[in-house]
Structure formats: C-alpha cells, structure tokens
Amino acid sequence: MTTQDPLELLRQMDIGFSPQNLVYNSGNGNNITAVELLLKAGMDVDSFSKEGQTAIWNAAWAGREKILNLLIANKANVNLANTTGETPLLTAVYK
C-alpha cells in the first residue's frame, strides 16, 4: 500500500491547504481524518492563517468539538489570541 502525501489528499478533497481552512470547512466535524493527517505530517498546530486565525480558533468558532479535542490533545494553545484579541477559549465560551 502506497502512502499518499497529505497535501495531495487535501487537493483531492478541494478544501484548501491551511489547517485553518481545513477546520473551517470540515462540515459537521467528520473531516477529522484530514486534520489527523496534517498533524502526522508535522503541521504547526498554532500556525496563523493570513486572516490571523489558528486552527483551534476556527474549530472553537465553528463548534467542531471532535477537532477541538484533537487539537488540544496535540498541544494547541487555547489562549493564543487572534488579530482582534480573541482566544479560542473565549470564542468557545461565547459560542
């Protein structure tokens, strides 16, 4: 069995290349496999999108509980603020 490149899998899913975009477009959260692939490929769990969001901020905003748990288990920083000063933790509380 040949292992596919995680970025190639994302291209095939047509959901974008950043972890933030992936989380935002994950539907009901069942796209967790793609997030797991990115994490295994060495994704920086606290990287920012060009809009100033992290993957965990987007997961909190979108209510993606499964992905939130996965990112937290992989040491995502729940207190890392975006460009407007909102943290994932604060966003989850107000959602």
mmCIF file with all atom_site columns, C-alpha atoms in Angstrom:
data_model
loop_
_atom_site.group_PDB
_atom_site.id
_atom_site.type_symbol
_atom_site.label_atom_id
_atom_site.label_alt_id
_atom_site.label_comp_id
_atom_site.label_asym_id
_atom_site.label_entity_id
_atom_site.label_seq_id
_atom_site.pdbx_PDB_ins_code
_atom_site.Cartn_x
_atom_site.Cartn_y
_atom_site.Cartn_z
_atom_site.occupancy
_atom_site.B_iso_or_equiv
_atom_site.pdbx_formal_charge
_atom_site.auth_seq_id
_atom_site.auth_comp_id
_atom_site.auth_asym_id
_atom_site.auth_atom_id
_atom_site.pdbx_PDB_model_num
ATOM 1  C CA . MET A 1 1  ? 0.000   0.000  0.000  1.00 0.00 ? 1  MET A CA 1
ATOM 2  C CA . THR A 1 2  ? 1.375   3.386  -1.012 1.00 0.00 ? 2  THR A CA 1
ATOM 3  C CA . THR A 1 3  ? 1.162   6.264  1.451  1.00 0.00 ? 3  THR A CA 1
ATOM 4  C CA . GLN A 1 4  ? -0.214  9.438  -0.112 1.00 0.00 ? 4  GLN A CA 1
ATOM 5  C CA . ASP A 1 5  ? 1.163   12.875 0.556  1.00 0.00 ? 5  ASP A CA 1
ATOM 6  C CA . PRO A 1 6  ? -1.220  14.714 2.961  1.00 0.00 ? 6  PRO A CA 1
ATOM 7  C CA . LEU A 1 7  ? -1.232  17.813 0.769  1.00 0.00 ? 7  LEU A CA 1
ATOM 8  C CA . GLU A 1 8  ? -2.231  15.712 -2.237 1.00 0.00 ? 8  GLU A CA 1
ATOM 9  C CA . LEU A 1 9  ? -5.137  14.317 -0.221 1.00 0.00 ? 9  LEU A CA 1
ATOM 10 C CA . LEU A 1 10 ? -6.225  17.868 0.607  1.00 0.00 ? 10 LEU A CA 1
ATOM 11 C CA . ARG A 1 11 ? -6.067  18.836 -3.067 1.00 0.00 ? 11 ARG A CA 1
ATOM 12 C CA . GLN A 1 12 ? -8.335  15.910 -3.876 1.00 0.00 ? 12 GLN A CA 1
ATOM 13 C CA . MET A 1 13 ? -10.788 16.989 -1.167 1.00 0.00 ? 13 MET A CA 1
ATOM 14 C CA . ASP A 1 14 ? -10.732 20.525 -2.606 1.00 0.00 ? 14 ASP A CA 1
ATOM 15 C CA . ILE A 1 15 ? -10.877 22.161 0.818  1.00 0.00 ? 15 ILE A CA 1
ATOM 16 C CA . GLY A 1 16 ? -7.698  24.185 0.857  1.00 0.00 ? 16 GLY A CA 1
ATOM 17 C CA . PHE A 1 17 ? -4.210  23.764 2.193  1.00 0.00 ? 17 PHE A CA 1
ATOM 18 C CA . SER A 1 18 ? -4.032  25.529 5.538  1.00 0.00 ? 18 SER A CA 1
ATOM 19 C CA . PRO A 1 19 ? -5.046  23.830 8.775  1.00 0.00 ? 19 PRO A CA 1
ATOM 20 C CA . GLN A 1 20 ? -7.302  26.792 9.471  1.00 0.00 ? 20 GLN A CA 1
ATOM 21 C CA . ASN A 1 21 ? -9.149  26.400 6.168  1.00 0.00 ? 21 ASN A CA 1
ATOM 22 C CA . LEU A 1 22 ? -9.404  22.673 6.708  1.00 0.00 ? 22 LEU A CA 1
ATOM 23 C CA . VAL A 1 23 ? -11.041 23.087 10.110 1.00 0.00 ? 23 VAL A CA 1
ATOM 24 C CA . TYR A 1 24 ? -13.395 25.814 8.890  1.00 0.00 ? 24 TYR A CA 1
ATOM 25 C CA . ASN A 1 25 ? -14.576 23.635 6.000  1.00 0.00 ? 25 ASN A CA 1
ATOM 26 C CA . SER A 1 26 ? -14.891 20.389 7.924  1.00 0.00 ? 26 SER A CA 1
ATOM 27 C CA . GLY A 1 27 ? -18.674 20.246 7.809  1.00 0.00 ? 27 GLY A CA 1
ATOM 28 C CA . ASN A 1 28 ? -20.011 18.524 10.890 1.00 0.00 ? 28 ASN A CA 1
ATOM 29 C CA . GLY A 1 29 ? -16.527 17.666 12.116 1.00 0.00 ? 29 GLY A CA 1
ATOM 30 C CA . ASN A 1 30 ? -16.289 14.299 10.371 1.00 0.00 ? 30 ASN A CA 1
ATOM 31 C CA . ASN A 1 31 ? -13.287 15.509 8.403  1.00 0.00 ? 31 ASN A CA 1
ATOM 32 C CA . ILE A 1 32 ? -11.108 14.757 11.409 1.00 0.00 ? 32 ILE A CA 1
ATOM 33 C CA . THR A 1 33 ? -9.056  12.280 9.365  1.00 0.00 ? 33 THR A CA 1
ATOM 34 C CA . ALA A 1 34 ? -7.643  15.097 7.251  1.00 0.00 ? 34 ALA A CA 1
ATOM 35 C CA . VAL A 1 35 ? -6.668  17.052 10.381 1.00 0.00 ? 35 VAL A CA 1
ATOM 36 C CA . GLU A 1 36 ? -5.014  13.910 11.784 1.00 0.00 ? 36 GLU A CA 1
ATOM 37 C CA . LEU A 1 37 ? -3.032  13.567 8.538  1.00 0.00 ? 37 LEU A CA 1
ATOM 38 C CA . LEU A 1 38 ? -1.822  17.149 8.787  1.00 0.00 ? 38 LEU A CA 1
ATOM 39 C CA . LEU A 1 39 ? -0.779  16.641 12.399 1.00 0.00 ? 39 LEU A CA 1
ATOM 40 C CA . LYS A 1 40 ? 1.108   13.452 11.494 1.00 0.00 ? 40 LYS A CA 1
ATOM 41 C CA . ALA A 1 41 ? 2.804   15.337 8.657  1.00 0.00 ? 41 ALA A CA 1
ATOM 42 C CA . GLY A 1 42 ? 4.134   17.874 11.165 1.00 0.00 ? 42 GLY A CA 1
ATOM 43 C CA . MET A 1 43 ? 1.599   20.688 10.942 1.00 0.00 ? 43 MET A CA 1
ATOM 44 C CA . ASP A 1 44 ? 2.355   23.557 13.318 1.00 0.00 ? 44 ASP A CA 1
ATOM 45 C CA . VAL A 1 45 ? -0.773  23.328 15.440 1.00 0.00 ? 45 VAL A CA 1
ATOM 46 C CA . ASP A 1 46 ? -0.512  27.016 16.418 1.00 0.00 ? 46 ASP A CA 1
ATOM 47 C CA . SER A 1 47 ? 0.205   28.495 12.981 1.00 0.00 ? 47 SER A CA 1
ATOM 48 C CA . PHE A 1 48 ? -1.813  31.524 11.891 1.00 0.00 ? 48 PHE A CA 1
ATOM 49 C CA . SER A 1 49 ? -3.766  31.963 8.678  1.00 0.00 ? 49 SER A CA 1
ATOM 50 C CA . LYS A 1 50 ? -3.396  35.163 6.680  1.00 0.00 ? 50 LYS A CA 1
ATOM 51 C CA . GLU A 1 51 ? -6.586  36.301 8.444  1.00 0.00 ? 51 GLU A CA 1
ATOM 52 C CA . GLY A 1 52 ? -4.888  35.859 11.819 1.00 0.00 ? 52 GLY A CA 1
ATOM 53 C CA . GLN A 1 53 ? -6.730  32.724 12.942 1.00 0.00 ? 53 GLN A CA 1
ATOM 54 C CA . THR A 1 54 ? -5.382  29.439 14.250 1.00 0.00 ? 54 THR A CA 1
ATOM 55 C CA . ALA A 1 55 ? -6.904  26.050 13.542 1.00 0.00 ? 55 ALA A CA 1
ATOM 56 C CA . ILE A 1 56 ? -8.152  25.785 17.120 1.00 0.00 ? 56 ILE A CA 1
ATOM 57 C CA . TRP A 1 57 ? -9.738  29.247 16.953 1.00 0.00 ? 57 TRP A CA 1
ATOM 58 C CA . ASN A 1 58 ? -11.642 28.196 13.823 1.00 0.00 ? 58 ASN A CA 1
ATOM 59 C CA . ALA A 1 59 ? -12.668 24.926 15.466 1.00 0.00 ? 59 ALA A CA 1
ATOM 60 C CA . ALA A 1 60 ? -13.970 26.828 18.502 1.00 0.00 ? 60 ALA A CA 1
ATOM 61 C CA . TRP A 1 61 ? -15.809 29.366 16.342 1.00 0.00 ? 61 TRP A CA 1
ATOM 62 C CA . ALA A 1 62 ? -17.394 26.644 14.193 1.00 0.00 ? 62 ALA A CA 1
ATOM 63 C CA . GLY A 1 63 ? -18.238 24.365 17.139 1.00 0.00 ? 63 GLY A CA 1
ATOM 64 C CA . ARG A 1 64 ? -16.123 21.451 15.844 1.00 0.00 ? 64 ARG A CA 1
ATOM 65 C CA . GLU A 1 65 ? -15.875 19.531 19.127 1.00 0.00 ? 65 GLU A CA 1
ATOM 66 C CA . LYS A 1 66 ? -14.054 16.478 17.743 1.00 0.00 ? 66 LYS A CA 1
ATOM 67 C CA . ILE A 1 67 ? -11.441 18.641 16.048 1.00 0.00 ? 67 ILE A CA 1
ATOM 68 C CA . LEU A 1 68 ? -11.112 20.845 19.145 1.00 0.00 ? 68 LEU A CA 1
ATOM 69 C CA . ASN A 1 69 ? -10.354 17.774 21.238 1.00 0.00 ? 69 ASN A CA 1
ATOM 70 C CA . LEU A 1 70 ? -7.830  16.529 18.687 1.00 0.00 ? 70 LEU A CA 1
ATOM 71 C CA . LEU A 1 71 ? -6.034  19.887 18.508 1.00 0.00 ? 71 LEU A CA 1
ATOM 72 C CA . ILE A 1 72 ? -5.960  20.222 22.305 1.00 0.00 ? 72 ILE A CA 1
ATOM 73 C CA . ALA A 1 73 ? -4.557  16.691 22.578 1.00 0.00 ? 73 ALA A CA 1
ATOM 74 C CA . ASN A 1 74 ? -1.816  17.837 20.201 1.00 0.00 ? 74 ASN A CA 1
ATOM 75 C CA . LYS A 1 75 ? -0.955  20.802 22.440 1.00 0.00 ? 75 LYS A CA 1
ATOM 76 C CA . ALA A 1 76 ? -2.776  23.601 20.590 1.00 0.00 ? 76 ALA A CA 1
ATOM 77 C CA . ASN A 1 77 ? -2.691  26.797 22.635 1.00 0.00 ? 77 ASN A CA 1
ATOM 78 C CA . VAL A 1 78 ? -6.253  27.677 23.714 1.00 0.00 ? 78 VAL A CA 1
ATOM 79 C CA . ASN A 1 79 ? -5.065  31.102 24.901 1.00 0.00 ? 79 ASN A CA 1
ATOM 80 C CA . LEU A 1 80 ? -3.335  32.232 21.689 1.00 0.00 ? 80 LEU A CA 1
ATOM 81 C CA . ALA A 1 81 ? -5.166  35.397 20.585 1.00 0.00 ? 81 ALA A CA 1
ATOM 82 C CA . ASN A 1 82 ? -6.027  36.252 17.000 1.00 0.00 ? 82 ASN A CA 1
ATOM 83 C CA . THR A 1 83 ? -5.513  39.696 15.432 1.00 0.00 ? 83 THR A CA 1
ATOM 84 C CA . THR A 1 84 ? -8.603  41.071 17.209 1.00 0.00 ? 84 THR A CA 1
ATOM 85 C CA . GLY A 1 85 ? -7.558  39.719 20.610 1.00 0.00 ? 85 GLY A CA 1
ATOM 86 C CA . GLU A 1 86 ? -9.998  36.793 20.749 1.00 0.00 ? 86 GLU A CA 1
ATOM 87 C CA . THR A 1 87 ? -8.704  33.492 22.092 1.00 0.00 ? 87 THR A CA 1
ATOM 88 C CA . PRO A 1 88 ? -10.081 30.052 21.179 1.00 0.00 ? 88 PRO A CA 1
ATOM 89 C CA . LEU A 1 89 ? -11.139 29.578 24.798 1.00 0.00 ? 89 LEU A CA 1
ATOM 90 C CA . LEU A 1 90 ? -13.077 32.863 24.853 1.00 0.00 ? 90 LEU A CA 1
ATOM 91 C CA . THR A 1 91 ? -14.609 32.087 21.465 1.00 0.00 ? 91 THR A CA 1
ATOM 92 C CA . ALA A 1 92 ? -15.794 28.658 22.649 1.00 0.00 ? 92 ALA A CA 1
ATOM 93 C CA . VAL A 1 93 ? -17.348 30.115 25.793 1.00 0.00 ? 93 VAL A CA 1
ATOM 94 C CA . TYR A 1 94 ? -19.353 32.696 23.831 1.00 0.00 ? 94 TYR A CA 1
ATOM 95 C CA . LYS A 1 95 ? -20.437 30.314 21.063 1.00 0.00 ? 95 LYS A CA 1
#
